[in-house]
Short mmCIF file of C-alpha atoms and ligand atoms in Angstrom, two decimals:
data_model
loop_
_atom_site.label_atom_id
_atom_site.label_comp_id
_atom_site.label_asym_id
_atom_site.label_seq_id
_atom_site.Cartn_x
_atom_site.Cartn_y
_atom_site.Cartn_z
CA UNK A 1 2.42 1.24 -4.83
CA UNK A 2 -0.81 -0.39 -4.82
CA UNK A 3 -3.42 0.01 -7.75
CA UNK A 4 -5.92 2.69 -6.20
CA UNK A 5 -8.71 3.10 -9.06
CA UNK A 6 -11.56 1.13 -7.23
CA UNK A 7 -10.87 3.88 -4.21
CA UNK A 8 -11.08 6.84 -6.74
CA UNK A 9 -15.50 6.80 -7.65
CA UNK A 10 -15.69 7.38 -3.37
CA UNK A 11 -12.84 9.93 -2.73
CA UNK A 12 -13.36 11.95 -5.42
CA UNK A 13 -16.91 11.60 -6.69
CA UNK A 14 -17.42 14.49 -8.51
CA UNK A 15 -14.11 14.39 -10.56
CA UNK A 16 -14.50 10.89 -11.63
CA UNK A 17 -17.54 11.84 -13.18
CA UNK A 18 -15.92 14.67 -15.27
CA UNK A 19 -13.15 12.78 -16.26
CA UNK A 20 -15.16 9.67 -16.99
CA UNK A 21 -17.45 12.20 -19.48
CA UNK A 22 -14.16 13.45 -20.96
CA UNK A 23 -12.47 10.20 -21.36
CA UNK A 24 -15.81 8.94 -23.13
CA UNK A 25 -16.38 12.27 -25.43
CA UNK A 26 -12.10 11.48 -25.82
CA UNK A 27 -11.61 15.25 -24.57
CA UNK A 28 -8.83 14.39 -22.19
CA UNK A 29 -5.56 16.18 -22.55
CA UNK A 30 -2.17 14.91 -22.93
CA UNK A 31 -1.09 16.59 -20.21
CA UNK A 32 -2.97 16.24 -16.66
CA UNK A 33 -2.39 17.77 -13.57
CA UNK A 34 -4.18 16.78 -10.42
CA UNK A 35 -3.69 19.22 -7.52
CA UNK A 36 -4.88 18.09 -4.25
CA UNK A 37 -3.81 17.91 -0.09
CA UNK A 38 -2.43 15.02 0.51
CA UNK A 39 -4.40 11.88 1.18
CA UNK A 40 -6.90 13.64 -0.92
CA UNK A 41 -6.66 10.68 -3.47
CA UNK A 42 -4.44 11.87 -6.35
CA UNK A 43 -3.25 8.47 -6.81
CA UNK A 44 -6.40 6.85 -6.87
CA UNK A 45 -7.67 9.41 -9.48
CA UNK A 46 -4.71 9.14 -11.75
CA UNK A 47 -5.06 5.29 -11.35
CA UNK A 48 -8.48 5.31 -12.47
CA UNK A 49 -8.11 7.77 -15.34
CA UNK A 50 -5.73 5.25 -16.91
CA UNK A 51 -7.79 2.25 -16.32
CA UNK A 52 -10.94 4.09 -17.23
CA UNK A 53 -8.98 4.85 -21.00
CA UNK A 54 -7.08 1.38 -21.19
CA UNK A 55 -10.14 -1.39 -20.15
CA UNK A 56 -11.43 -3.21 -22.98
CA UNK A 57 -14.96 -2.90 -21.84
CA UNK A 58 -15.51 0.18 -19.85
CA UNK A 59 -18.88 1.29 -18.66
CA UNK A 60 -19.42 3.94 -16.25
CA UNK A 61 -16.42 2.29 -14.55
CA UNK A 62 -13.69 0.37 -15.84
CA UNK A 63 -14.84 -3.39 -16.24
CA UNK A 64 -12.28 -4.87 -13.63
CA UNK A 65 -11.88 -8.30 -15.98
CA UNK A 66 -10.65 -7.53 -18.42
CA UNK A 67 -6.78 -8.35 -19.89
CA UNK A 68 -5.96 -4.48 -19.50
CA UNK A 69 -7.62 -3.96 -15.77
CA UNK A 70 -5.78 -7.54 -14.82
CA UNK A 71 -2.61 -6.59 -15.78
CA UNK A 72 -3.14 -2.81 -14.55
CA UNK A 73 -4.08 -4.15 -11.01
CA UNK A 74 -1.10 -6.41 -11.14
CA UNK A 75 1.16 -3.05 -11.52
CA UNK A 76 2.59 -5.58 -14.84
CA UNK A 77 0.60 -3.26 -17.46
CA UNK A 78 3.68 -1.99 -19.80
CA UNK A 79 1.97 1.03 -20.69
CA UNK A 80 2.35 2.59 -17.40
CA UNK A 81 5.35 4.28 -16.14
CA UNK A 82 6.07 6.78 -13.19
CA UNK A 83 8.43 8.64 -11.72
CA UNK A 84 9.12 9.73 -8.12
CA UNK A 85 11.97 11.96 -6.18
CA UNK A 86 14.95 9.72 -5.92
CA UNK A 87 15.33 11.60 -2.00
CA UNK A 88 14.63 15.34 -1.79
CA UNK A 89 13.84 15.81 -5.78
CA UNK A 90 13.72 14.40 -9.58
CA UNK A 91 16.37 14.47 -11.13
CA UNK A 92 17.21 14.80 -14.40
CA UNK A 93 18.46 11.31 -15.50
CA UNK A 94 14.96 10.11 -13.87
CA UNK A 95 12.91 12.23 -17.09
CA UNK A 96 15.44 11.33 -19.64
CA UNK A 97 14.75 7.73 -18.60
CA UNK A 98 11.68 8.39 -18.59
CA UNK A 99 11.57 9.71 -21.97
CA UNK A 100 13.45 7.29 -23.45
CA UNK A 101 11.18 4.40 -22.24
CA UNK A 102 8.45 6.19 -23.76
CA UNK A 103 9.96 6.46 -27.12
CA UNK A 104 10.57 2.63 -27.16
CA UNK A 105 8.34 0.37 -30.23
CA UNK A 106 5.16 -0.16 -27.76
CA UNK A 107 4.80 -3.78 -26.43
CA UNK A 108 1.11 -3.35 -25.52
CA UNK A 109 -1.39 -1.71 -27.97
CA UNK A 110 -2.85 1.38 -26.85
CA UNK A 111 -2.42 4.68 -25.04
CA UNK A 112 1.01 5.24 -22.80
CA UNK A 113 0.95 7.41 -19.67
CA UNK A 114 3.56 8.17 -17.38
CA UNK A 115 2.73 9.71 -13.94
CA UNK A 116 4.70 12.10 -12.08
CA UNK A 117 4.45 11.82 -8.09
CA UNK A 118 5.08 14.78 -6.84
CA UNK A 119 5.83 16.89 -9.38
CA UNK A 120 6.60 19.61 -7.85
CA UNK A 121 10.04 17.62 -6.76
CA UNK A 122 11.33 18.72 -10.35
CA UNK A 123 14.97 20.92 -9.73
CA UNK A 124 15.39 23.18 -12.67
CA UNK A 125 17.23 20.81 -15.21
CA UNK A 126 14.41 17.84 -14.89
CA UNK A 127 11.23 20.44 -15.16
CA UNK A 128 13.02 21.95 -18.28
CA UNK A 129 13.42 18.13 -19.85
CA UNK A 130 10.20 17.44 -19.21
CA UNK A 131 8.86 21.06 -20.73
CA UNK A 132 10.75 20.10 -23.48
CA UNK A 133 8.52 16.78 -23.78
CA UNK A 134 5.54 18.31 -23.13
CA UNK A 135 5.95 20.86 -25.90
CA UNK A 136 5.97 17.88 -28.28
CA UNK A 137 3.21 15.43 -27.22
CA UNK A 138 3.20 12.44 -29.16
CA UNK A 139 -0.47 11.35 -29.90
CA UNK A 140 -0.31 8.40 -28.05
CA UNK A 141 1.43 9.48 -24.31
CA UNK A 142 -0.53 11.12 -21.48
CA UNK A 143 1.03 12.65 -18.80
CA UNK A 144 -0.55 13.04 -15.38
CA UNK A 145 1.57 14.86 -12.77
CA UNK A 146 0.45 14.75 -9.39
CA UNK A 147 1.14 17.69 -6.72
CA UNK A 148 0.03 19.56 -3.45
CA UNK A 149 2.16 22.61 -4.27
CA UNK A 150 0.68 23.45 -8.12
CA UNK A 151 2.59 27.03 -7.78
CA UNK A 152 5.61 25.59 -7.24
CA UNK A 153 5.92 23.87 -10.45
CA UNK A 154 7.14 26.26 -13.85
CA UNK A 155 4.46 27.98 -14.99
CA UNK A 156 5.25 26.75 -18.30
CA UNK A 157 4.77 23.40 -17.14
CA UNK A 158 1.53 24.16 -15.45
CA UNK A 159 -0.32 26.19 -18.94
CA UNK A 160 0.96 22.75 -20.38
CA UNK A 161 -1.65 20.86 -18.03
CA UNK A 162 -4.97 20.55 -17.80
CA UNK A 163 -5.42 21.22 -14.09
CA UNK A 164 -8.04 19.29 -12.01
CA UNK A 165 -8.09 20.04 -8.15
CA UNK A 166 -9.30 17.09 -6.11
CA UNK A 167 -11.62 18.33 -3.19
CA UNK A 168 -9.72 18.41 0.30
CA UNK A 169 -10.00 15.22 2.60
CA UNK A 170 -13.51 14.94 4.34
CA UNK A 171 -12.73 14.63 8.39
CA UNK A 172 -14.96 11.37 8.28
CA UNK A 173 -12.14 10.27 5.33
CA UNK A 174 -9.35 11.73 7.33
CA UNK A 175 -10.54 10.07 10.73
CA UNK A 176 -10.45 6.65 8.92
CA UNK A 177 -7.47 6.86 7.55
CA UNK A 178 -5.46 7.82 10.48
CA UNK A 179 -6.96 4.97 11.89
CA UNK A 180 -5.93 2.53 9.41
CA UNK A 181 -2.07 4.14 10.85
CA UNK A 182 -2.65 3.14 13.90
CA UNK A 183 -4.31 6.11 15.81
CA UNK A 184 -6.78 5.44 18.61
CA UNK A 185 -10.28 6.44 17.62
CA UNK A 186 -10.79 9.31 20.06
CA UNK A 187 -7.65 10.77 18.73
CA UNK A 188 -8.36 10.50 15.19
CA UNK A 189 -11.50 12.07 16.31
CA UNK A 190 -10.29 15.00 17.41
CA UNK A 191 -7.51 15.11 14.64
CA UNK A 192 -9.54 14.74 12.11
CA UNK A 193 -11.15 18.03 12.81
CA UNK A 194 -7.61 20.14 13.24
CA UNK A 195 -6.20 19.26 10.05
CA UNK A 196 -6.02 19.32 6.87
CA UNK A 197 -4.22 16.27 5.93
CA UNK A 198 -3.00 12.59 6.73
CA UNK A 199 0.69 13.58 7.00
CA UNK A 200 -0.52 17.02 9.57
CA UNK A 201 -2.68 14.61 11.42
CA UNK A 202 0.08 11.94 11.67
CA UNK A 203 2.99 14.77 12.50
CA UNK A 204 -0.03 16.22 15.39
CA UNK A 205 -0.01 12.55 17.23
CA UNK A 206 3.64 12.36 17.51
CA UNK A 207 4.11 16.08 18.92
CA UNK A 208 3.66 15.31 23.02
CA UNK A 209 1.98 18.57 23.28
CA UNK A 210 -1.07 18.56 21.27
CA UNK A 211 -1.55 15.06 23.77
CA UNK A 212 -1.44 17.30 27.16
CA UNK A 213 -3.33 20.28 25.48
CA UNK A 214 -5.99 17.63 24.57
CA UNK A 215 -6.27 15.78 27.98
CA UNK A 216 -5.96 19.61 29.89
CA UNK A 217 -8.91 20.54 27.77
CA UNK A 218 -10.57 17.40 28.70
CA UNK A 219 -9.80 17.80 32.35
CA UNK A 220 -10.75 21.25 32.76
CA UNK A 221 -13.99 20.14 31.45
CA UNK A 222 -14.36 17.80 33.98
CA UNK A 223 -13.43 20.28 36.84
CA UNK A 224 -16.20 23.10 35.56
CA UNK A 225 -18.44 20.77 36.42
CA UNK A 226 -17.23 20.83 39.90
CA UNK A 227 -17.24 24.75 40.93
CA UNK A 228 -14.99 27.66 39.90
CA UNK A 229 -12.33 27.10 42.06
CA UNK A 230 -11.98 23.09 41.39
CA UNK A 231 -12.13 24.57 37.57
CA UNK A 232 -9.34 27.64 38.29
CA UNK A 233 -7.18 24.76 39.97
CA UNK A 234 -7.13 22.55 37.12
CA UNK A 235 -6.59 25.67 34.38
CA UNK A 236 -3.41 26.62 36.27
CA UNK A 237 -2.30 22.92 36.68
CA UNK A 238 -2.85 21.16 33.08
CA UNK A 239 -3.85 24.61 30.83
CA UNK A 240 -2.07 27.55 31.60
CA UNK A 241 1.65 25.70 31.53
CA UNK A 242 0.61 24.74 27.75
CA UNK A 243 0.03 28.37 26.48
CA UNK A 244 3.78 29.14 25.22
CA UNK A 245 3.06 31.08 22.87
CA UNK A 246 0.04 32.33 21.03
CA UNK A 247 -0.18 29.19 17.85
CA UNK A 248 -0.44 26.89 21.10
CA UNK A 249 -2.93 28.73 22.68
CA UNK A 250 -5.22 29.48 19.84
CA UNK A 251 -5.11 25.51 19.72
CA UNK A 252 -6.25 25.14 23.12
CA UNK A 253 -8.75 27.45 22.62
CA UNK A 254 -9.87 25.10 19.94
CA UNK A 255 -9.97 22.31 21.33
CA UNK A 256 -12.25 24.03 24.10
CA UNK A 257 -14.56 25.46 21.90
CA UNK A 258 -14.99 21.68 19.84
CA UNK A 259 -15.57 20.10 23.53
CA UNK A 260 -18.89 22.72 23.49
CA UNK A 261 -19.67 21.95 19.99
CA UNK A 262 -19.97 18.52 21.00
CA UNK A 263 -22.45 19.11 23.65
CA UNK A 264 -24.54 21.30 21.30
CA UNK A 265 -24.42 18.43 18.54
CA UNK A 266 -24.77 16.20 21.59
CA UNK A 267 -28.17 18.15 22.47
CA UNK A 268 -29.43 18.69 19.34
CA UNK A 269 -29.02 14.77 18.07
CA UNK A 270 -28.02 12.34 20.96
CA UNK A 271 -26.15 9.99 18.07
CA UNK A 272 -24.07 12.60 16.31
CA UNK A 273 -20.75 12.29 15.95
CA UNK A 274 -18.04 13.66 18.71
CA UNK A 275 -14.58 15.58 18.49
CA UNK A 276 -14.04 13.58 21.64
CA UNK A 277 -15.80 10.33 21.57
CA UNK A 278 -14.12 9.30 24.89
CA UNK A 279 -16.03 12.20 26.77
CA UNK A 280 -19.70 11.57 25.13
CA UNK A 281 -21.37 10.35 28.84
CA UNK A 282 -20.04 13.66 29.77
CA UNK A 283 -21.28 16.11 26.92
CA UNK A 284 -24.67 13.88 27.42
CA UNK A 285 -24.65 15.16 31.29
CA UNK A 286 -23.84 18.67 30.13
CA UNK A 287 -25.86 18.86 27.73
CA UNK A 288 -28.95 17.53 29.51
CA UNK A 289 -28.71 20.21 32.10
CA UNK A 290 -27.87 22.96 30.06
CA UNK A 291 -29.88 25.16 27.22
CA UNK A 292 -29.03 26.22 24.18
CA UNK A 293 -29.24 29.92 24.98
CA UNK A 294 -26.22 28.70 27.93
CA UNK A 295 -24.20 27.01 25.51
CA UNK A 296 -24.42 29.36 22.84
CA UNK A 297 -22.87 32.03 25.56
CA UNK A 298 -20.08 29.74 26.76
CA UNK A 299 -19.32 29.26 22.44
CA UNK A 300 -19.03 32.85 22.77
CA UNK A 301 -16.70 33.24 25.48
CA UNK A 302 -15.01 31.32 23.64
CA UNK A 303 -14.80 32.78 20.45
CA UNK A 304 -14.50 36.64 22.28
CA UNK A 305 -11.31 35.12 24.22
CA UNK A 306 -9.86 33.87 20.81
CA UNK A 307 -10.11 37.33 19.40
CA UNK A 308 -8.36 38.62 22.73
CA UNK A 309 -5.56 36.53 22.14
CA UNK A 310 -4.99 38.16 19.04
CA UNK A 311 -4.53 41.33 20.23
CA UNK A 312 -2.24 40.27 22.54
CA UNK A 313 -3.82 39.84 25.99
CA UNK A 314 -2.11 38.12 28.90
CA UNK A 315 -2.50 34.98 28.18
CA UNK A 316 -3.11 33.61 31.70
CA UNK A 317 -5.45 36.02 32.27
CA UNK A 318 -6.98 35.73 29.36
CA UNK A 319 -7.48 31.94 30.65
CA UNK A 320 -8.54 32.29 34.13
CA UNK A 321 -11.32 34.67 32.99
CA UNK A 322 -12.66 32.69 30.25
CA UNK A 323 -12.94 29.93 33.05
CA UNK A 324 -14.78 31.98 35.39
CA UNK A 325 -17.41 33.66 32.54
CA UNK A 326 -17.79 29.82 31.13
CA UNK A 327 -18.57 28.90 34.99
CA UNK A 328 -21.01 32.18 35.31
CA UNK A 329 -22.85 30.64 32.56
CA UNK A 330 -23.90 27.45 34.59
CA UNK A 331 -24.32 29.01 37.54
CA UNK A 332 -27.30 30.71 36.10
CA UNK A 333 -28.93 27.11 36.16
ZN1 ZN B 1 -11.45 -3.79 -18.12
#
């Protein structure tokens, strides 16, 4: 894995700072644990907190020359170990390794840390070797265990740990990254603003589904603009197959109420940014015509509809009357 510190001071601004004032004031714990989504950064943090205590002349940052940052960035520093789930977990030979490497005469001068990706990969017999460690820190080893799923590590491991939690993923962060794997813009777009993560984002472009209930949505934007029936036409064609069940409809109904959030950011500041970039000449047109007053109602219908689904309305009727009260609005233009 690639050395992430330089990343960390962005992604996580606020923690850096903490840690930074504890690493200076030499309040850190030997035990860390760093609880955060994923693709919130918990590498990049843990990277950082390691070069932050190891470079030889650390500001406010560490100094990035130095013979400690060098070999750090180089992944050659022999201070640094980590383990990671050999397939579904860690096992126990992978801490007793572990351990032992740690105990070894110490090549380089200073502090040792050892990180544990996902810690929460620990069966039974590895999280009780590596209590057993943790019980009896050595002055000079830090541990920094990384995890999305804090309560399902032992509590005993966890009242070991000082516990940081990294703030979640911004959707500006998590639209960039799933563009660095290869996702179109407008999709990232619209991603970024249904989850919560890189891996949900990346498991939402591969599922053909969320792709049709995106371009319905899209469509039966297009055909409101035309008249009712153009609009009930469309619902029945590329909407109403797509509402299996109600998870899949809730996410239509989503998707319908960020196209109308885009025309009221649209309206309020021409250059803000879109759920659905590819549509903007569209929300531009819409939102010219209409007023705030209209597109506050149709945000209602909306919203009234999504409660409605909850308590179990039909769903295609539920559909083909949100289409006609979202048309009523306009046609009071
Ligand atoms: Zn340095």
């Amino acid at each position: 894995m690639d050395w992430q510190a330089s990343q960390a001071p962005e992604r996580q601004p606020r923690l850096v700072a903490q840690l930074t004032r504890m690493i200076q004031s030499d309040r850190l714990s030997h035990a860390v644990l760093l609880t955060g989504e994923q693709g919130s950064g918990k590498e990049a943090v843990a990277h950082f907190l390691i070069q932050m205590t190891l470079c030889e002349n650390p500001q406010n940052v560490p100094c990035e020359t130095c013979r400690a940052c060098r070999l750090l960035k180089s992944g050659n520093h022999l201070n640094v170990h980590s383990v990671e789930a050999d397939g579904q977990f860690i096992k126990r030979e992978q801490i007793d390794q572990l351990i032992h490497e740690l105990s070894k005469t110490a090549r380089e001068s200073g502090r040792k840390f050892y990180i544990v990706h996902e810690a929460h990969r620990m069966n039974a017999s590895s999280a009780n070797a590596l209590l057993k460690f943790l019980e009896e820190p050595t002055s000079d080893v830090t541990a920094i265990l990384l995890t999305n799923q804090p309560h399902a590590l032992l509590p005993t491991i966890r009242s070991r740990c000082q516990q940081m939690t990294l703030q979640p993923i911004s959707s500006e962060q998590l639209k960039q990254q799933l563009m660095e794997q290869e996702v179109t813009e407008s999709m990232a777009s619209t991603i970024s603003k249904m989850a919560n993560s890189v891996e949900e984002g990346l498991a939402l472009t591969e599922e053909e589904e969320f792709g049709l209930a995106r371009r319905g949505v899209l469509k039966l934007m297009e055909a409101l603009e035309r008249g009712t029936a153009h609009a009930l036409v469309q619902a029945h064609e590329h909407v109403i197959p797509l509402l299996k069940d109600k998870e899949k409809a809730e996410r239509i109904l989503d998707l319908l109420l960020f196209a109308y959030r885009d025309i009221v950011a649209c309206k309020a500041n021409p250059g803000s940014d879109c759920t659905f970039p590819d549509k903007k000449a569209l929300w531009e047109q819409i939102a010219m015509r209409s007023t705030f007053e209209q597109l506050t109602y149709q945000l209602e219908h909306i919203m009234k509809a999504r409660r409605r689904l909850h308590q179990n309305a039909n769903r295609t009727l539920l559909m083909e009357q949100l289409v006609i009260e979202l048309r009523e609005v306009n046609a009071g233009v």
